[in-house]
Amino acid sequence: MAERCAAHGLRLVPMVVEISGGWGPSAKQVFKTLARATAERSGIPDSVATCQLYQAMGVRLQRANARAILFRTVASAANCSSRALATTSRTEAALLLCAVPACGS
């Protein structure tokens, strides 16, 4: 993937994100660079651009987490095996009961 990015004049920067929203050092450096560029282009303070960027990335992270949970829940429901259902959390089980018809119907 890094080679494909380089072929287009881009640099791939791997980033670590904790489920709770903690960002790794490389992510923080990229965000700082992006926020500074946004602030210069739009005329807003760096601190505002940084705050907006972290908020937007936090929302994207939560959406991705929700999508992953829903995908796994629906896949478990389609399987309808007790083993698959046993691996779901209580939250996922609640989503499963609300989102999918009962097994065998």
PDB file of C-alpha atoms in Angstrom:
ATOM      1  CA  MET A   1       0.000   0.000   0.000  1.00  0.00           C
ATOM      2  CA  ALA A   2       2.853   2.402   0.806  1.00  0.00           C
ATOM      3  CA  GLU A   3       4.235   1.855  -2.702  1.00  0.00           C
ATOM      4  CA  ARG A   4       0.874   2.693  -4.283  1.00  0.00           C
ATOM      5  CA  CYS A   5       0.685   5.887  -2.257  1.00  0.00           C
ATOM      6  CA  ALA A   6       4.256   6.839  -3.199  1.00  0.00           C
ATOM      7  CA  ALA A   7       3.453   6.279  -6.886  1.00  0.00           C
ATOM      8  CA  HIS A   8       0.870   9.070  -6.555  1.00  0.00           C
ATOM      9  CA  GLY A   9       3.132  11.388  -4.579  1.00  0.00           C
ATOM     10  CA  LEU A  10       1.529  10.537  -1.241  1.00  0.00           C
ATOM     11  CA  ARG A  11       2.957   9.166   1.978  1.00  0.00           C
ATOM     12  CA  LEU A  12       1.143   6.483   3.959  1.00  0.00           C
ATOM     13  CA  VAL A  13       1.214   7.202   7.692  1.00  0.00           C
ATOM     14  CA  PRO A  14       0.015   4.282   9.831  1.00  0.00           C
ATOM     15  CA  MET A  15      -2.018   5.516  12.788  1.00  0.00           C
ATOM     16  CA  VAL A  16      -3.032   3.909  16.042  1.00  0.00           C
ATOM     17  CA  VAL A  17      -6.415   4.788  17.487  1.00  0.00           C
ATOM     18  CA  GLU A  18      -7.740   3.452  20.771  1.00  0.00           C
ATOM     19  CA  ILE A  19     -11.388   2.448  20.889  1.00  0.00           C
ATOM     20  CA  SER A  20     -11.967   5.239  23.420  1.00  0.00           C
ATOM     21  CA  GLY A  21     -10.561   7.836  21.038  1.00  0.00           C
ATOM     22  CA  GLY A  22      -6.930   8.034  22.141  1.00  0.00           C
ATOM     23  CA  TRP A  23      -4.666   8.823  19.191  1.00  0.00           C
ATOM     24  CA  GLY A  24      -1.108   7.564  18.719  1.00  0.00           C
ATOM     25  CA  PRO A  25       1.899   9.861  18.183  1.00  0.00           C
ATOM     26  CA  SER A  26       1.914   9.611  14.373  1.00  0.00           C
ATOM     27  CA  ALA A  27      -1.807  10.420  14.241  1.00  0.00           C
ATOM     28  CA  LYS A  28      -1.304  13.452  16.481  1.00  0.00           C
ATOM     29  CA  GLN A  29       1.489  14.728  14.220  1.00  0.00           C
ATOM     30  CA  VAL A  30      -0.637  14.316  11.087  1.00  0.00           C
ATOM     31  CA  PHE A  31      -3.593  16.044  12.774  1.00  0.00           C
ATOM     32  CA  LYS A  32      -1.359  18.926  13.859  1.00  0.00           C
ATOM     33  CA  THR A  33      -0.165  19.387  10.272  1.00  0.00           C
ATOM     34  CA  LEU A  34      -3.709  19.171   8.870  1.00  0.00           C
ATOM     35  CA  ALA A  35      -5.102  21.556  11.483  1.00  0.00           C
ATOM     36  CA  ARG A  36      -2.366  24.105  10.819  1.00  0.00           C
ATOM     37  CA  ALA A  37      -3.026  23.966   7.054  1.00  0.00           C
ATOM     38  CA  THR A  38      -6.780  24.292   7.642  1.00  0.00           C
ATOM     39  CA  ALA A  39      -6.265  27.253   9.967  1.00  0.00           C
ATOM     40  CA  GLU A  40      -4.014  29.051   7.475  1.00  0.00           C
ATOM     41  CA  ARG A  41      -6.410  28.439   4.591  1.00  0.00           C
ATOM     42  CA  SER A  42      -9.592  29.400   6.441  1.00  0.00           C
ATOM     43  CA  GLY A  43      -8.268  32.127   8.726  1.00  0.00           C
ATOM     44  CA  ILE A  44      -9.371  30.457  11.958  1.00  0.00           C
ATOM     45  CA  PRO A  45      -7.090  29.965  14.972  1.00  0.00           C
ATOM     46  CA  ASP A  46      -4.998  26.774  15.081  1.00  0.00           C
ATOM     47  CA  SER A  47      -6.747  25.746  18.300  1.00  0.00           C
ATOM     48  CA  VAL A  48     -10.185  25.922  16.654  1.00  0.00           C
ATOM     49  CA  ALA A  49      -9.022  23.967  13.605  1.00  0.00           C
ATOM     50  CA  THR A  50      -7.447  21.342  15.869  1.00  0.00           C
ATOM     51  CA  CYS A  51     -10.603  21.013  17.970  1.00  0.00           C
ATOM     52  CA  GLN A  52     -12.797  20.689  14.870  1.00  0.00           C
ATOM     53  CA  LEU A  53     -10.502  18.055  13.374  1.00  0.00           C
ATOM     54  CA  TYR A  54     -10.464  15.924  16.534  1.00  0.00           C
ATOM     55  CA  GLN A  55     -14.248  16.206  16.840  1.00  0.00           C
ATOM     56  CA  ALA A  56     -14.761  15.150  13.226  1.00  0.00           C
ATOM     57  CA  MET A  57     -12.350  12.232  13.554  1.00  0.00           C
ATOM     58  CA  GLY A  58     -14.011  11.170  16.822  1.00  0.00           C
ATOM     59  CA  VAL A  59     -17.403  11.055  15.111  1.00  0.00           C
ATOM     60  CA  ARG A  60     -15.942   9.025  12.243  1.00  0.00           C
ATOM     61  CA  LEU A  61     -14.368   6.616  14.725  1.00  0.00           C
ATOM     62  CA  GLN A  62     -17.667   6.096  16.545  1.00  0.00           C
ATOM     63  CA  ARG A  63     -19.506   5.538  13.262  1.00  0.00           C
ATOM     64  CA  ALA A  64     -16.927   2.953  12.214  1.00  0.00           C
ATOM     65  CA  ASN A  65     -17.261   1.220  15.592  1.00  0.00           C
ATOM     66  CA  ALA A  66     -21.055   1.130  15.255  1.00  0.00           C
ATOM     67  CA  ARG A  67     -20.798  -0.213  11.710  1.00  0.00           C
ATOM     68  CA  ALA A  68     -18.447  -2.971  12.859  1.00  0.00           C
ATOM     69  CA  ILE A  69     -20.791  -3.971  15.701  1.00  0.00           C
ATOM     70  CA  LEU A  70     -23.844  -3.982  13.443  1.00  0.00           C
ATOM     71  CA  PHE A  71     -22.046  -5.985  10.757  1.00  0.00           C
ATOM     72  CA  ARG A  72     -20.968  -8.590  13.293  1.00  0.00           C
ATOM     73  CA  THR A  73     -24.453  -8.705  14.818  1.00  0.00           C
ATOM     74  CA  VAL A  74     -26.176  -9.217  11.486  1.00  0.00           C
ATOM     75  CA  ALA A  75     -23.612 -11.856  10.493  1.00  0.00           C
ATOM     76  CA  SER A  76     -24.288 -13.661  13.791  1.00  0.00           C
ATOM     77  CA  ALA A  77     -28.033 -13.485  13.220  1.00  0.00           C
ATOM     78  CA  ALA A  78     -27.698 -14.860   9.708  1.00  0.00           C
ATOM     79  CA  ASN A  79     -25.707 -17.765  11.124  1.00  0.00           C
ATOM     80  CA  CYS A  80     -28.285 -18.301  13.903  1.00  0.00           C
ATOM     81  CA  SER A  81     -26.057 -20.762  15.695  1.00  0.00           C
ATOM     82  CA  SER A  82     -25.966 -20.678  19.467  1.00  0.00           C
ATOM     83  CA  ARG A  83     -22.160 -20.576  19.305  1.00  0.00           C
ATOM     84  CA  ALA A  84     -22.195 -17.419  17.164  1.00  0.00           C
ATOM     85  CA  LEU A  85     -24.843 -15.793  19.322  1.00  0.00           C
ATOM     86  CA  ALA A  86     -22.886 -16.619  22.468  1.00  0.00           C
ATOM     87  CA  THR A  87     -19.974 -14.488  21.227  1.00  0.00           C
ATOM     88  CA  THR A  88     -22.077 -11.332  21.013  1.00  0.00           C
ATOM     89  CA  SER A  89     -22.121  -8.814  23.825  1.00  0.00           C
ATOM     90  CA  ARG A  90     -25.328  -7.799  25.603  1.00  0.00           C
ATOM     91  CA  THR A  91     -25.456  -4.601  23.573  1.00  0.00           C
ATOM     92  CA  GLU A  92     -25.048  -6.536  20.353  1.00  0.00           C
ATOM     93  CA  ALA A  93     -27.690  -9.019  21.464  1.00  0.00           C
ATOM     94  CA  ALA A  94     -30.116  -6.153  22.093  1.00  0.00           C
ATOM     95  CA  LEU A  95     -29.402  -4.771  18.627  1.00  0.00           C
ATOM     96  CA  LEU A  96     -29.834  -8.242  17.210  1.00  0.00           C
ATOM     97  CA  LEU A  97     -33.245  -8.684  18.808  1.00  0.00           C
ATOM     98  CA  CYS A  98     -34.393  -5.299  17.522  1.00  0.00           C
ATOM     99  CA  ALA A  99     -32.930  -5.454  14.027  1.00  0.00           C
ATOM    100  CA  VAL A 100     -33.359  -8.996  12.753  1.00  0.00           C
ATOM    101  CA  PRO A 101     -36.324 -11.378  12.514  1.00  0.00           C
ATOM    102  CA  ALA A 102     -36.219 -14.358  14.854  1.00  0.00           C
ATOM    103  CA  CYS A 103     -34.213 -17.369  13.713  1.00  0.00           C
ATOM    104  CA  GLY A 104     -36.230 -19.789  11.659  1.00  0.00           C
ATOM    105  CA  SER A 105     -39.017 -17.356  10.738  1.00  0.00           C
TER     106      SER A 105
END
